[in-house]
PDB file of C-alpha atoms in Angstrom:
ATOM      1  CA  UNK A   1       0.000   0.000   0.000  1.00 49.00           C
ATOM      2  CA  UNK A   2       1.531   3.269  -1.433  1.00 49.00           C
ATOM      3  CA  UNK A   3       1.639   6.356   0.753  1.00 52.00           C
ATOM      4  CA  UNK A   4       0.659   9.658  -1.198  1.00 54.00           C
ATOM      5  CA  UNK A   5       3.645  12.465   0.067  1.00 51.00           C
ATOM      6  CA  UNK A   6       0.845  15.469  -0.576  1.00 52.00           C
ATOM      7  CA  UNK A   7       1.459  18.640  -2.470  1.00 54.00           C
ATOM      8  CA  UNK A   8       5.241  20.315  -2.236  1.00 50.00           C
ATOM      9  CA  UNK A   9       5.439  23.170   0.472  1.00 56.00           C
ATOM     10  CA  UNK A  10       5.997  26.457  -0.805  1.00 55.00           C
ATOM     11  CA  UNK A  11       9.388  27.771  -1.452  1.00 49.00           C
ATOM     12  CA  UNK A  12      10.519  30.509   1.654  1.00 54.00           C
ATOM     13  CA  UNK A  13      10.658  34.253   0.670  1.00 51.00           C
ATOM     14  CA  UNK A  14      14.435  33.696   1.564  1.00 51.00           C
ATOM     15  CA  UNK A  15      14.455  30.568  -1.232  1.00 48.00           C
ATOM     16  CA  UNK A  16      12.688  32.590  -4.003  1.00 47.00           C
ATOM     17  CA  UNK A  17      14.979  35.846  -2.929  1.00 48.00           C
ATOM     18  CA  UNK A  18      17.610  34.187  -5.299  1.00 47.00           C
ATOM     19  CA  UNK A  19      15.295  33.711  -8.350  1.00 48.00           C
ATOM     20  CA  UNK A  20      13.798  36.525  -8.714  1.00 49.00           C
ATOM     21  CA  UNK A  21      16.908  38.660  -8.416  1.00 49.00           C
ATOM     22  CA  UNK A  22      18.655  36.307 -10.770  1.00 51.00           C
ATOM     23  CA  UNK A  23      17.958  38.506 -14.280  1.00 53.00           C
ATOM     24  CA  UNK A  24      17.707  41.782 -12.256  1.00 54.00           C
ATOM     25  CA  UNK A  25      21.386  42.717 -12.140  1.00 56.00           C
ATOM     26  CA  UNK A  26      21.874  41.649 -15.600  1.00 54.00           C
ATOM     27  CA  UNK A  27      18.895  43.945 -16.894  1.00 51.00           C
ATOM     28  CA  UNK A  28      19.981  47.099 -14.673  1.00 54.00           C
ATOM     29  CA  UNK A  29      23.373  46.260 -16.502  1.00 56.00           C
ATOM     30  CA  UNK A  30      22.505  46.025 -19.703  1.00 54.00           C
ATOM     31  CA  UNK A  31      19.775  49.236 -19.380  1.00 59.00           C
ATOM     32  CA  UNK A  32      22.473  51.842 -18.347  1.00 61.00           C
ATOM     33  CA  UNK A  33      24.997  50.624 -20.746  1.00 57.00           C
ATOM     34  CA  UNK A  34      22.276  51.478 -23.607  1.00 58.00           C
ATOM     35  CA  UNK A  35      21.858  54.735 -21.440  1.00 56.00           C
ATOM     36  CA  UNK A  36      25.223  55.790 -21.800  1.00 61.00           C
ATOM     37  CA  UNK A  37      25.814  54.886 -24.808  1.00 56.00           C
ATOM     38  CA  UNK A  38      22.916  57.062 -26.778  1.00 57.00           C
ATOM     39  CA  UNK A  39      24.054  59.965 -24.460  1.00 50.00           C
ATOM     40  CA  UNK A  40      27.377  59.660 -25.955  1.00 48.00           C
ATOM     41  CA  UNK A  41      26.021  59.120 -29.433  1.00 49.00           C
ATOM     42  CA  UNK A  42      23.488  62.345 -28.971  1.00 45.00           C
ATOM     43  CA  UNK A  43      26.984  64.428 -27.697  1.00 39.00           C
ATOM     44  CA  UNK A  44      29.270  63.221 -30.287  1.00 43.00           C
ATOM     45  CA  UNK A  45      26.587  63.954 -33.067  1.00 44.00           C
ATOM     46  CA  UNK A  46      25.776  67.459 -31.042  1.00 36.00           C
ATOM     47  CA  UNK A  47      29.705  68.324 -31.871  1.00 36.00           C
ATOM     48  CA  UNK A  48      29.923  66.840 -35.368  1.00 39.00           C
ATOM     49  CA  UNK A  49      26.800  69.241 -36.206  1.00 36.00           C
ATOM     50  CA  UNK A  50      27.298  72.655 -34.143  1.00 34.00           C
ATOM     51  CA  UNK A  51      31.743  72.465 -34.626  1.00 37.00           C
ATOM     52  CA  UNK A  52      32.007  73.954 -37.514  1.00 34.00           C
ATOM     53  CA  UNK A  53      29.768  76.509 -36.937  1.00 30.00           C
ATOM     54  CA  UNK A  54      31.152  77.338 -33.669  1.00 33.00           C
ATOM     55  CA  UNK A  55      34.673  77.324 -34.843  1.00 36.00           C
ATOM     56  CA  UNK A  56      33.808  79.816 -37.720  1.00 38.00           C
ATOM     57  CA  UNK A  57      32.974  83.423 -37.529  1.00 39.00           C
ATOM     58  CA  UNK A  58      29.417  84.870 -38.355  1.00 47.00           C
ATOM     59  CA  UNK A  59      28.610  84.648 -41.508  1.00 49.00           C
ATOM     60  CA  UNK A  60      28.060  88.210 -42.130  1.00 69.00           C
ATOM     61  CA  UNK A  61      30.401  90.319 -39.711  1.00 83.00           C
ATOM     62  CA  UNK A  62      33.975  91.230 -39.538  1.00 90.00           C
ATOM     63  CA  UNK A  63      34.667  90.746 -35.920  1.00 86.00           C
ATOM     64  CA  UNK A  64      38.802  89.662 -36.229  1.00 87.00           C
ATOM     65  CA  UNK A  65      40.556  92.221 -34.414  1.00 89.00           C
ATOM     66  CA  UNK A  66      43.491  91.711 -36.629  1.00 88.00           C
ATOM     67  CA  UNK A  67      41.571  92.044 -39.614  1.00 91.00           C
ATOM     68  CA  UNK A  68      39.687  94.867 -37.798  1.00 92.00           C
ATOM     69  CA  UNK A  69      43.182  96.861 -37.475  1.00 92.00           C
ATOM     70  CA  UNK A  70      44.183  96.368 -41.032  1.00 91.00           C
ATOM     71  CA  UNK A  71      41.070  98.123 -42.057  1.00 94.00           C
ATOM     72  CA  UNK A  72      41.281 101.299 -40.559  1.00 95.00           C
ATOM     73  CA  UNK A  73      43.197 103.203 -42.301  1.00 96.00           C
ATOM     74  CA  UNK A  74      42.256 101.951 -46.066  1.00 96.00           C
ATOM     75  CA  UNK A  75      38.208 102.962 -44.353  1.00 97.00           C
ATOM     76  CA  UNK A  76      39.606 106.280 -43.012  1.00 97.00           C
ATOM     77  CA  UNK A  77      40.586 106.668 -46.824  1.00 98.00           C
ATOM     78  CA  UNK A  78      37.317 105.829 -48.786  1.00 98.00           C
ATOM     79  CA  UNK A  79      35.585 107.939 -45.554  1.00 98.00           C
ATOM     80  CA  UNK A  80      37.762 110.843 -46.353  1.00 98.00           C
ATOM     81  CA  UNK A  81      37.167 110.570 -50.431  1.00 98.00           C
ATOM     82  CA  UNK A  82      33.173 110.952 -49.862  1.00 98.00           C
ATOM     83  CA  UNK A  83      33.475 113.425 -47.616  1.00 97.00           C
ATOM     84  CA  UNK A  84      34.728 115.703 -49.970  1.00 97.00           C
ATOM     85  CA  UNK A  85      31.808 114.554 -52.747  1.00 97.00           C
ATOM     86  CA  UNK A  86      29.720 118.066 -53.679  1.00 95.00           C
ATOM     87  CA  UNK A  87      26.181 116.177 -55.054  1.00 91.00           C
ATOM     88  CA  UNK A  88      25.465 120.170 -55.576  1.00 92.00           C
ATOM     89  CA  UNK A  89      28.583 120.626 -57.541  1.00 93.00           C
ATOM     90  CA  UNK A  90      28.609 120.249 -61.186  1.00 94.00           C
ATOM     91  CA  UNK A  91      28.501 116.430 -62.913  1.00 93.00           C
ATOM     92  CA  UNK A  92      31.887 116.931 -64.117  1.00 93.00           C
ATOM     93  CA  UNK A  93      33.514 118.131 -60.576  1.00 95.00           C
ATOM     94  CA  UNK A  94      31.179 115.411 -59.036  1.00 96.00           C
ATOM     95  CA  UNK A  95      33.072 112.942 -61.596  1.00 96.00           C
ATOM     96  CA  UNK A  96      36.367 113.915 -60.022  1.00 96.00           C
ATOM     97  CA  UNK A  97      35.579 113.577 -56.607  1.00 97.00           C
ATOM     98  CA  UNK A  98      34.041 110.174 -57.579  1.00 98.00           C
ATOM     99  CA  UNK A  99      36.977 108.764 -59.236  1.00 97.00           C
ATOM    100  CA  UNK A 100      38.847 109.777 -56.038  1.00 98.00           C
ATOM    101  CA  UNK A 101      36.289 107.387 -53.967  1.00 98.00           C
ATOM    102  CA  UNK A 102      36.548 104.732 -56.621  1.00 98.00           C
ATOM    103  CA  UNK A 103      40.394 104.780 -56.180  1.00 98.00           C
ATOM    104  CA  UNK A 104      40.146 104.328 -51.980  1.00 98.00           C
ATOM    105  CA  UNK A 105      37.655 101.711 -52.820  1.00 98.00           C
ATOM    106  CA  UNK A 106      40.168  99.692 -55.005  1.00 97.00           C
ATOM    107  CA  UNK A 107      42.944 100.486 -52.017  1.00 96.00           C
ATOM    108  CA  UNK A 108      40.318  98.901 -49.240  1.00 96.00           C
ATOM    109  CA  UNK A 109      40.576  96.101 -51.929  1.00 95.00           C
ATOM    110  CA  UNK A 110      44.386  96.478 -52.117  1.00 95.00           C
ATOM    111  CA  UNK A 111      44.834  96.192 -48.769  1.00 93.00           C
ATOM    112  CA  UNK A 112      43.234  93.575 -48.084  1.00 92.00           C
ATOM    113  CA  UNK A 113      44.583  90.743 -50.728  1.00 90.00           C
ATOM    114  CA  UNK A 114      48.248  91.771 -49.260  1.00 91.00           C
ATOM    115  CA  UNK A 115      46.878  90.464 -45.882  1.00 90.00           C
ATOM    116  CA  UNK A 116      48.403  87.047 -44.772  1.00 89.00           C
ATOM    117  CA  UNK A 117      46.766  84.629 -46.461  1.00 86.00           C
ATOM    118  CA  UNK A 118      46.196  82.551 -43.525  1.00 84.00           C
ATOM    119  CA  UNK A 119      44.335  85.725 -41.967  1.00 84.00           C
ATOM    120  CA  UNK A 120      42.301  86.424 -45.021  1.00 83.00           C
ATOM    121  CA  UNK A 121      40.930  82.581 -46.028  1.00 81.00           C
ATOM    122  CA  UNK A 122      39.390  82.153 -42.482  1.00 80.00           C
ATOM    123  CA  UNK A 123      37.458  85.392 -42.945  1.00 86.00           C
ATOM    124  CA  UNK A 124      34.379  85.211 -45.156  1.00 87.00           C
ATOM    125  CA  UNK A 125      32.985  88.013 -43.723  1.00 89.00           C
ATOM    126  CA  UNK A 126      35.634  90.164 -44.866  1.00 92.00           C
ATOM    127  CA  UNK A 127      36.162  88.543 -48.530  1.00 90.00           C
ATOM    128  CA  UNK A 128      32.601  88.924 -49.101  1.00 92.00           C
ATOM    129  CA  UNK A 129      32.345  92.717 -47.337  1.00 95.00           C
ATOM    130  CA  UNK A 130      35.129  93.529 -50.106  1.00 95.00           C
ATOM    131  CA  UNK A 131      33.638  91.832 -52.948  1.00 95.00           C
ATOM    132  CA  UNK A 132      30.577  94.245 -52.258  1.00 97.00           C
ATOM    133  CA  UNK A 133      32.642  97.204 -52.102  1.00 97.00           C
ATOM    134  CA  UNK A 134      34.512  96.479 -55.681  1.00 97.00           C
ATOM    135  CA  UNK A 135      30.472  96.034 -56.805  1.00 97.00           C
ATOM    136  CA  UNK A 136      29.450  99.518 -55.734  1.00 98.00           C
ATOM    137  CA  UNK A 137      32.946 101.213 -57.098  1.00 98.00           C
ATOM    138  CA  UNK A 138      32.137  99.523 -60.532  1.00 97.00           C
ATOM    139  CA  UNK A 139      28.542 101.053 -59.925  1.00 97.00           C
ATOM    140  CA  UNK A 140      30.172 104.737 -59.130  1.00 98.00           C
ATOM    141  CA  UNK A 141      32.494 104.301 -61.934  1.00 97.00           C
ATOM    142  CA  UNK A 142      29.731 104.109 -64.261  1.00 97.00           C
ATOM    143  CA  UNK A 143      27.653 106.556 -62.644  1.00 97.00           C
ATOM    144  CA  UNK A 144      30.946 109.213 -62.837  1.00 96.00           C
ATOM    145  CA  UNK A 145      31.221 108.428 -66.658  1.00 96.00           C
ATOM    146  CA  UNK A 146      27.874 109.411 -67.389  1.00 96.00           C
ATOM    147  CA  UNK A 147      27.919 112.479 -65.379  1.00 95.00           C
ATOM    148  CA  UNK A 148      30.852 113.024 -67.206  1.00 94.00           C
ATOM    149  CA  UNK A 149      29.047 112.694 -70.433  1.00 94.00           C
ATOM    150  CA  UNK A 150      26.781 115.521 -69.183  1.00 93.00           C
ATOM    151  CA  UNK A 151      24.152 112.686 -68.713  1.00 92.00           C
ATOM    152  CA  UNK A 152      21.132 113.266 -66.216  1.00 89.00           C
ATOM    153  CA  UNK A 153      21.693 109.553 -64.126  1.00 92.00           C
ATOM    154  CA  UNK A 154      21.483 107.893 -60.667  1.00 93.00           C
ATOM    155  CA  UNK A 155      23.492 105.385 -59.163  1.00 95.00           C
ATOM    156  CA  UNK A 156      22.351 101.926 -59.569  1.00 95.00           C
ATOM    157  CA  UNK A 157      22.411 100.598 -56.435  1.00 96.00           C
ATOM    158  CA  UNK A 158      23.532  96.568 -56.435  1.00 96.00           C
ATOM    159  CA  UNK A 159      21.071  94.626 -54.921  1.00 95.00           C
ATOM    160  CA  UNK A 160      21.686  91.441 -53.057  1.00 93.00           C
ATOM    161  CA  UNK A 161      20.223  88.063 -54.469  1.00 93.00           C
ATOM    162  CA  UNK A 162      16.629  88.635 -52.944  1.00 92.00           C
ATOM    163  CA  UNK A 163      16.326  92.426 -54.009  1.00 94.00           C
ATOM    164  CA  UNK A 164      17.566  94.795 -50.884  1.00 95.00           C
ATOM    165  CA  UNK A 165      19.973  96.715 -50.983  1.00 96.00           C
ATOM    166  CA  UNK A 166      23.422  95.885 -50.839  1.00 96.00           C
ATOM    167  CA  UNK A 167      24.190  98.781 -48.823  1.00 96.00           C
ATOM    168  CA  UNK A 168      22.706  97.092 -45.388  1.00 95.00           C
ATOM    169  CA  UNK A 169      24.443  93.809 -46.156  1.00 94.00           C
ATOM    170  CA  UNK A 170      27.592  96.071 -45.873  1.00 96.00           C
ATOM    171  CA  UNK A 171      26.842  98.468 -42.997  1.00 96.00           C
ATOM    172  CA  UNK A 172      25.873  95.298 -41.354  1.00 94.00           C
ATOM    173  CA  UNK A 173      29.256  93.689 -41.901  1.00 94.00           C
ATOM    174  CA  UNK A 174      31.629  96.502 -41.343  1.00 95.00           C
ATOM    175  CA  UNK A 175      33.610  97.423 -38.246  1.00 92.00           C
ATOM    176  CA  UNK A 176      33.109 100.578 -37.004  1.00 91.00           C
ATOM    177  CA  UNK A 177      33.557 103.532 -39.101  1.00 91.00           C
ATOM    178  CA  UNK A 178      33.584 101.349 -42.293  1.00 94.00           C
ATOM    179  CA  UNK A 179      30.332 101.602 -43.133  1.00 96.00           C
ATOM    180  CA  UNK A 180      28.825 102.836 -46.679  1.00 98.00           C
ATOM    181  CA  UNK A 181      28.897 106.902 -46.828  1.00 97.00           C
ATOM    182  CA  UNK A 182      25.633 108.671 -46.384  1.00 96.00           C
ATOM    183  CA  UNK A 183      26.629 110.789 -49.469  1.00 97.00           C
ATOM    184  CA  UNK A 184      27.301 107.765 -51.792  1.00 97.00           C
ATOM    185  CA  UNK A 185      23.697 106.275 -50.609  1.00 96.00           C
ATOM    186  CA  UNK A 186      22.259 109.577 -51.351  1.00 95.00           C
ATOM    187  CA  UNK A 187      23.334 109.407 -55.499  1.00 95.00           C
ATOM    188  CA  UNK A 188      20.336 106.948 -55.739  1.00 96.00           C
ATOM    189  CA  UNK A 189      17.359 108.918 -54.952  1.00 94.00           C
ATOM    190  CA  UNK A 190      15.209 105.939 -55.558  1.00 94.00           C
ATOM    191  CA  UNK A 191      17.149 102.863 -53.552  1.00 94.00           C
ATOM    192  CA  UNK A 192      16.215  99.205 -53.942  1.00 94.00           C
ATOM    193  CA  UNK A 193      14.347  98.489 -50.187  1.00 95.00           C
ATOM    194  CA  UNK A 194      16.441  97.522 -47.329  1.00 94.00           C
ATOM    195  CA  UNK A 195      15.857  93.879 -45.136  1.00 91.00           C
ATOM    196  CA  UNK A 196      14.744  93.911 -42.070  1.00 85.00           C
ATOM    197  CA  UNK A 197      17.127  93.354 -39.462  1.00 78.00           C
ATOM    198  CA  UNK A 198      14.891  92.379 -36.588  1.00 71.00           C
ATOM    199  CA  UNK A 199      15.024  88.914 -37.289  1.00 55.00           C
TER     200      UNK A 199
END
């Protein structure tokens, strides 16, 4: 005659302790090492995206202090050239005053391509400031041979890509006393508009 031993008795808390803790470990593990490793992976693509741009100046103003320096004095000399601009004064004195401008406009210029070359590739700012100021010479150059012609004209103002002015894109970008004279501005009596800069 068989004996029947019954159901099993239940396992102690301290018995089932070891069980259920057996994957925990493991899991916590494995969770933070995911963790870390997409915080890395967010950091090192944060860097890859935003270092160039950090490491670069802004795109539209000349902020080097070295190139800042080297600009003075050519500025001082397109400043000094406008001032002495008559719009009053007859188109053929107005002519010669122009050519005067045009001439410290192509010595900004000057000045600038015998920079270092080092100092001057880094600096888009400045390569692009100067590339608008050889625009509006070629613009006054035009405007002093038709005055010269005893033509009745206005400057053509360049305009920028989208239609303002070009003038703002330069008073924008230059250090300070560089900026476009009033009295060169004033030869268009009709400008193109100018951007907004509140954005």
């Amino acid at each position: 005659m068989s004996s029947n031993p019954g159901p099993m008795p239940p396992l102690s808390p301290a018995e089932l302790a070891p069980r259920r803790r057996g994957w925990g470990p493991f899991l916590a593990w494995l969770l933070g090492a995911v963790g870390l490793g997409l915080a890395a992976a967010c950091v090192w693509g944060a860097v890859a995206v935003l270092g160039p741009y950090l490491s670069h100046d802004r795109p539209e103003l000349i902020d080097d202090p070295p190139m800042i320096a080297a600009l003075a004095e050519p500025c001082a000399a397109v400043q000094a050239a406008a001032a002495r601009v008559d719009v009053s004064a007859p188109g053929a004195e107005q002519a010669t005053r122009l050519a005067d401008v045009v001439v410290a406009i192509d010595g900004l210029a000057a000045s600038v391509g015998a920079l270092p070359a080092d100092l001057v590739d880094g600096d888009l700012p400045t390569r692009y400031w100067v590339i608008d100021w050889e625009t509006l010479g070629s613009r006054i150059t035009d405007y002093s041979v038709a005055l010269t012609n005893g033509a009745q004209v206005e400057l053509d103002t360049p305009v920028t890509a989208d239609g303002f002015t070009i003038v703002t894109r330069m008073d924008v970008a230059a250090p300070l006393g560089c900026g476009v004279p009033a009295v060169l501005v004033a030869l268009d009596p009709t400008p193109p508009p100018a951007p907004s800069l509140e954005d």
